[in-house]
Every structure is written in structure tokens, then in C-alpha cells.
Amino acid sequence: MKKYKRGLDRTIRDLDKERTRLVQQEKKITIEMKKMAKQDQMDSVRIMAKDLVRTRKFSQKMYRMKTQIQGVSLRLTTMQATGQMTKAMMGVTKAMQMMNAKMNIPQMQAVMREFEKQNEIMGMKEEMMEDAVDEALDDDLDAEENEEVEIRKVMDEIGLETKQQLNITGGSLDAAPQKQAAEENDAEEDKALEARLAALKSAK
């Protein structure tokens, strides 16, 4: 392609040189015709006029030929650019094919599912740890409440008024059934959480 384009460019330069030579020759003929006309040599002037017409026509043909050759050269340049673009697209296409071949969609989906499952397991374990911490803290409160209840029982047995002397309110006694119901509800939630955790581990 480059070889053909260099040949066309050389032809265009040659045509430009020849056309320049014809233009110079046309100027010389014009000057000579004026001299002949002054000398009243009209026959010679007529002959030279015919030569001038032929020279101008030939010059116009050479100009049209140059224009056509330039158009061909431009088309060759366009074809060359298109070929380079096609070659680049082939390289990109091969790279895309390699990337698509390396991408394992089922494996990626399996990894995402495993990630979601492990994330849920971690969340349930965090809840269980928080429940264990809350239960440990609640044991201290239960011990204090149980101690107050025992004191109340002893004081009732010996017939003493304990509400004013020991500042023990009846709310602590009334709260015992509610406390027991809350503990039973927490135990049921722990069992449900452990069951979900076991189901996830068995599905792994």
C-alpha cells in the first residue's frame, strides 16, 4: 500500500512540473504572438494561436489527471487507515475473548452464595454472643433480686414491717413472674437461632 502511494505521489509531482513548463511555454507563445502582430504577420499569429489553444487544452487535461490521481491517493490513505483500525479491533476482540474465557460465572455465583451464607452465620453468632453477655449481666441482677426476696420472706416470718426499714418495694416481688416469662421467651429465641445456624451448617 505504501509503495503504491509513493508511486502516485511521484506521478503527481511529475504532472505539476510538466504543467508548470506548459504555463511558461504559454507565456512565451503569447509574447511571440504580440510581436508577430506588430509586424503584421497574421498568418504566423494564427498558427501560434492554434498552438496556444492546444497547449491550454493539454494543460487542463493534465490538471484533471492530477486531481483524479490525488483522489486515488486519498482513497488509498483511507483504505490504509481502515486496515489499521481493523487490525486494532482484532487485537481488542482477542483480548475480550480471553477475558470472557477466564470469567467463570457459575463459580462467581457460588462464591457470592457462600459469602452470603457465611455472613448470615457470623451475624447469628454475634447475636448469640450478645445474648450470652446480656445473660451474664442479668444473672447479677437476678442474684440481687433473689436476695431481696429471701430477706422479705424472713422478715415476714418474724412479723416485721420491711418496706420502710429495708426500702424494699412490692414491685420487686411483682416483677418476678414477668422476669420468668421474659427468660422463657429468650430461651425460645435462642433455640430458634441455634436451629437456623444448624440448618446453614448442614447446607454448606
Short mmCIF file of C-alpha atoms in Angstrom, two decimals:
data_model
loop_
_atom_site.label_atom_id
_atom_site.label_comp_id
_atom_site.label_asym_id
_atom_site.label_seq_id
_atom_site.Cartn_x
_atom_site.Cartn_y
_atom_site.Cartn_z
CA MET A 1 0.00 0.00 0.00
CA LYS A 2 2.78 2.46 0.87
CA LYS A 3 4.62 1.56 -2.32
CA TYR A 4 1.56 2.38 -4.46
CA LYS A 5 1.00 5.64 -2.61
CA ARG A 6 4.63 6.72 -3.15
CA GLY A 7 4.22 5.98 -6.87
CA LEU A 8 1.10 8.13 -7.07
CA ASP A 9 2.78 10.98 -5.21
CA ARG A 10 5.71 10.82 -7.65
CA THR A 11 3.30 10.94 -10.61
CA ILE A 12 1.57 13.99 -9.14
CA ARG A 13 4.91 15.79 -8.78
CA ASP A 14 5.81 14.98 -12.39
CA LEU A 15 2.47 16.31 -13.61
CA ASP A 16 2.99 19.52 -11.65
CA LYS A 17 6.40 20.00 -13.25
CA GLU A 18 5.03 19.40 -16.74
CA ARG A 19 2.10 21.72 -16.18
CA THR A 20 4.46 24.44 -14.94
CA ARG A 21 6.55 24.00 -18.08
CA LEU A 22 3.41 24.31 -20.24
CA VAL A 23 2.36 27.51 -18.45
CA GLN A 24 5.79 29.02 -19.10
CA GLN A 25 5.62 27.96 -22.72
CA GLU A 26 2.16 29.53 -23.00
CA LYS A 27 3.54 32.82 -21.76
CA LYS A 28 6.34 32.70 -24.32
CA ILE A 29 3.88 31.99 -27.15
CA THR A 30 1.70 34.89 -26.03
CA ILE A 31 4.69 37.29 -26.09
CA GLU A 32 5.74 35.99 -29.53
CA MET A 33 2.22 36.43 -30.91
CA LYS A 34 2.21 40.05 -29.84
CA LYS A 35 5.50 40.63 -31.64
CA MET A 36 4.22 38.97 -34.82
CA ALA A 37 1.04 41.01 -34.67
CA LYS A 38 3.05 44.24 -34.52
CA GLN A 39 4.97 43.07 -37.57
CA ASP A 40 1.65 42.35 -39.31
CA GLN A 41 2.48 38.66 -39.75
CA MET A 42 -1.08 37.49 -39.17
CA ASP A 43 -0.57 34.05 -40.70
CA SER A 44 2.13 33.29 -38.15
CA VAL A 45 -0.05 34.70 -35.41
CA ARG A 46 -2.91 32.40 -36.44
CA ILE A 47 -0.67 29.32 -36.37
CA MET A 48 0.74 30.24 -32.99
CA ALA A 49 -2.80 30.84 -31.69
CA LYS A 50 -3.73 27.28 -32.64
CA ASP A 51 -0.66 26.00 -30.78
CA LEU A 52 -1.65 28.07 -27.78
CA VAL A 53 -5.16 26.59 -27.76
CA ARG A 54 -3.76 23.06 -27.92
CA THR A 55 -1.31 23.84 -25.12
CA ARG A 56 -4.05 25.19 -22.89
CA LYS A 57 -6.27 22.17 -23.54
CA PHE A 58 -3.42 19.82 -22.73
CA SER A 59 -2.66 21.79 -19.57
CA GLN A 60 -6.31 21.45 -18.48
CA LYS A 61 -6.20 17.69 -19.14
CA MET A 62 -3.08 17.37 -17.04
CA TYR A 63 -4.77 19.30 -14.22
CA ARG A 64 -7.80 16.98 -14.32
CA MET A 65 -5.50 13.95 -14.33
CA LYS A 66 -3.66 15.32 -11.29
CA THR A 67 -6.97 15.79 -9.47
CA GLN A 68 -8.02 12.22 -10.22
CA ILE A 69 -4.69 10.83 -9.06
CA GLN A 70 -4.97 12.84 -5.84
CA GLY A 71 -8.42 11.31 -5.29
CA VAL A 72 -6.99 7.82 -5.76
CA SER A 73 -4.18 8.62 -3.31
CA LEU A 74 -6.72 9.83 -0.76
CA ARG A 75 -8.75 6.61 -1.15
CA LEU A 76 -5.59 4.57 -0.65
CA THR A 77 -4.86 6.52 2.54
CA THR A 78 -8.40 5.87 3.75
CA MET A 79 -8.10 2.16 2.97
CA GLN A 80 -4.80 2.01 4.84
CA ALA A 81 -6.33 3.71 7.90
CA THR A 82 -9.28 1.31 7.73
CA GLY A 83 -6.90 -1.64 7.63
CA GLN A 84 -5.02 -0.38 10.69
CA MET A 85 -8.30 0.16 12.53
CA THR A 86 -9.43 -3.36 11.63
CA LYS A 87 -6.14 -4.78 12.90
CA ALA A 88 -6.54 -2.90 16.18
CA MET A 89 -10.11 -4.17 16.54
CA MET A 90 -8.87 -7.73 16.00
CA GLY A 91 -6.45 -7.31 18.91
CA VAL A 92 -9.18 -5.93 21.15
CA THR A 93 -11.52 -8.76 20.14
CA LYS A 94 -8.91 -11.38 21.06
CA ALA A 95 -8.36 -9.72 24.43
CA MET A 96 -12.11 -9.72 25.09
CA GLN A 97 -12.34 -13.38 24.14
CA MET A 98 -9.55 -14.24 26.59
CA MET A 99 -11.23 -12.30 29.38
CA ASN A 100 -14.61 -13.94 28.69
CA ALA A 101 -12.98 -17.37 28.70
CA LYS A 102 -11.36 -16.70 32.09
CA MET A 103 -14.58 -15.47 33.68
CA ASN A 104 -16.38 -18.40 35.37
CA ILE A 105 -19.89 -17.13 36.08
CA PRO A 106 -21.11 -20.26 37.96
CA GLN A 107 -18.05 -20.12 40.19
CA MET A 108 -18.61 -16.43 40.90
CA GLN A 109 -22.25 -17.14 41.78
CA ALA A 110 -21.21 -19.96 44.10
CA VAL A 111 -18.70 -17.66 45.83
CA MET A 112 -21.36 -14.99 46.32
CA ARG A 113 -23.82 -17.52 47.76
CA GLU A 114 -21.16 -18.84 50.16
CA PHE A 115 -20.33 -15.27 51.17
CA GLU A 116 -23.97 -14.53 51.96
CA LYS A 117 -24.31 -17.75 53.98
CA GLN A 118 -21.13 -17.12 55.98
CA ASN A 119 -22.19 -13.54 56.58
CA GLU A 120 -25.53 -14.70 57.96
CA ILE A 121 -23.79 -17.29 60.17
CA MET A 122 -21.48 -14.59 61.52
CA GLY A 123 -24.46 -12.36 62.24
CA MET A 124 -26.24 -15.13 64.16
CA LYS A 125 -23.08 -15.88 66.17
CA GLU A 126 -22.77 -12.22 67.07
CA GLU A 127 -26.37 -12.26 68.29
CA MET A 128 -25.66 -15.37 70.37
CA MET A 129 -22.59 -13.71 71.90
CA GLU A 130 -24.58 -10.60 72.73
CA ASP A 131 -27.29 -12.75 74.33
CA ALA A 132 -24.63 -14.56 76.39
CA VAL A 133 -23.23 -11.23 77.62
CA ASP A 134 -26.71 -9.94 78.44
CA GLU A 135 -27.50 -13.16 80.28
CA ALA A 136 -24.30 -12.89 82.33
CA LEU A 137 -25.20 -9.34 83.32
CA ASP A 138 -28.77 -10.36 84.10
CA ASP A 139 -27.51 -13.07 86.48
CA ASP A 140 -26.08 -10.39 88.78
CA LEU A 141 -29.40 -8.57 88.84
CA ASP A 142 -31.24 -11.84 89.47
CA ALA A 143 -28.96 -12.57 92.42
CA GLU A 144 -29.76 -9.19 93.98
CA GLU A 145 -33.48 -9.62 93.42
CA ASN A 146 -33.44 -13.14 94.87
CA GLU A 147 -31.57 -11.86 97.93
CA GLU A 148 -34.21 -9.19 98.48
CA VAL A 149 -36.97 -11.76 98.14
CA GLU A 150 -35.35 -14.00 100.76
CA ILE A 151 -34.94 -11.08 103.12
CA ARG A 152 -38.60 -10.23 102.66
CA LYS A 153 -39.65 -13.77 103.46
CA VAL A 154 -37.57 -13.87 106.64
CA MET A 155 -38.88 -10.55 107.83
CA ASP A 156 -42.47 -11.62 107.10
CA GLU A 157 -41.92 -14.78 109.14
CA ILE A 158 -40.86 -12.82 112.19
CA GLY A 159 -43.68 -10.30 111.73
CA LEU A 160 -41.65 -7.18 110.97
CA GLU A 161 -42.52 -4.34 108.59
CA THR A 162 -39.82 -4.39 105.96
CA LYS A 163 -40.99 -1.88 103.39
CA GLN A 164 -39.92 1.14 105.40
CA GLN A 165 -36.95 -0.43 107.23
CA LEU A 166 -35.23 -2.06 104.27
CA ASN A 167 -36.63 0.16 101.47
CA ILE A 168 -37.89 -2.91 99.57
CA THR A 169 -40.85 -2.15 97.32
CA GLY A 170 -43.51 -4.56 96.33
CA GLY A 171 -42.51 -4.07 92.71
CA SER A 172 -39.55 -6.43 93.12
CA LEU A 173 -41.87 -9.25 94.08
CA ASP A 174 -44.39 -8.45 91.39
CA ALA A 175 -41.64 -8.37 88.77
CA ALA A 176 -40.59 -11.99 89.41
CA PRO A 177 -43.31 -13.59 87.22
CA GLN A 178 -42.61 -11.09 84.44
CA LYS A 179 -38.90 -11.86 84.71
CA GLN A 180 -39.56 -15.57 84.41
CA ALA A 181 -41.74 -15.06 81.31
CA ALA A 182 -39.01 -12.93 79.68
CA GLU A 183 -36.41 -15.62 80.39
CA GLU A 184 -38.64 -18.28 78.82
CA ASN A 185 -39.09 -16.07 75.72
CA ASP A 186 -35.29 -15.55 75.44
CA ALA A 187 -34.77 -19.30 75.73
CA GLU A 188 -37.18 -19.92 72.84
CA GLU A 189 -35.40 -17.29 70.67
CA ASP A 190 -32.02 -18.92 71.43
CA LYS A 191 -33.37 -22.29 70.37
CA ALA A 192 -34.71 -20.85 67.11
CA LEU A 193 -31.38 -19.12 66.40
CA GLU A 194 -29.43 -22.33 67.05
CA ALA A 195 -31.78 -24.21 64.73
CA ARG A 196 -31.15 -21.70 61.89
CA LEU A 197 -27.40 -21.93 62.46
CA ALA A 198 -27.50 -25.72 62.32
CA ALA A 199 -29.54 -25.60 59.10
CA LEU A 200 -26.98 -23.30 57.45
CA LYS A 201 -24.06 -25.53 58.50
CA SER A 202 -25.80 -28.63 57.13
CA ALA A 203 -26.45 -26.83 53.80
CA LYS A 204 -22.72 -25.97 53.41
#
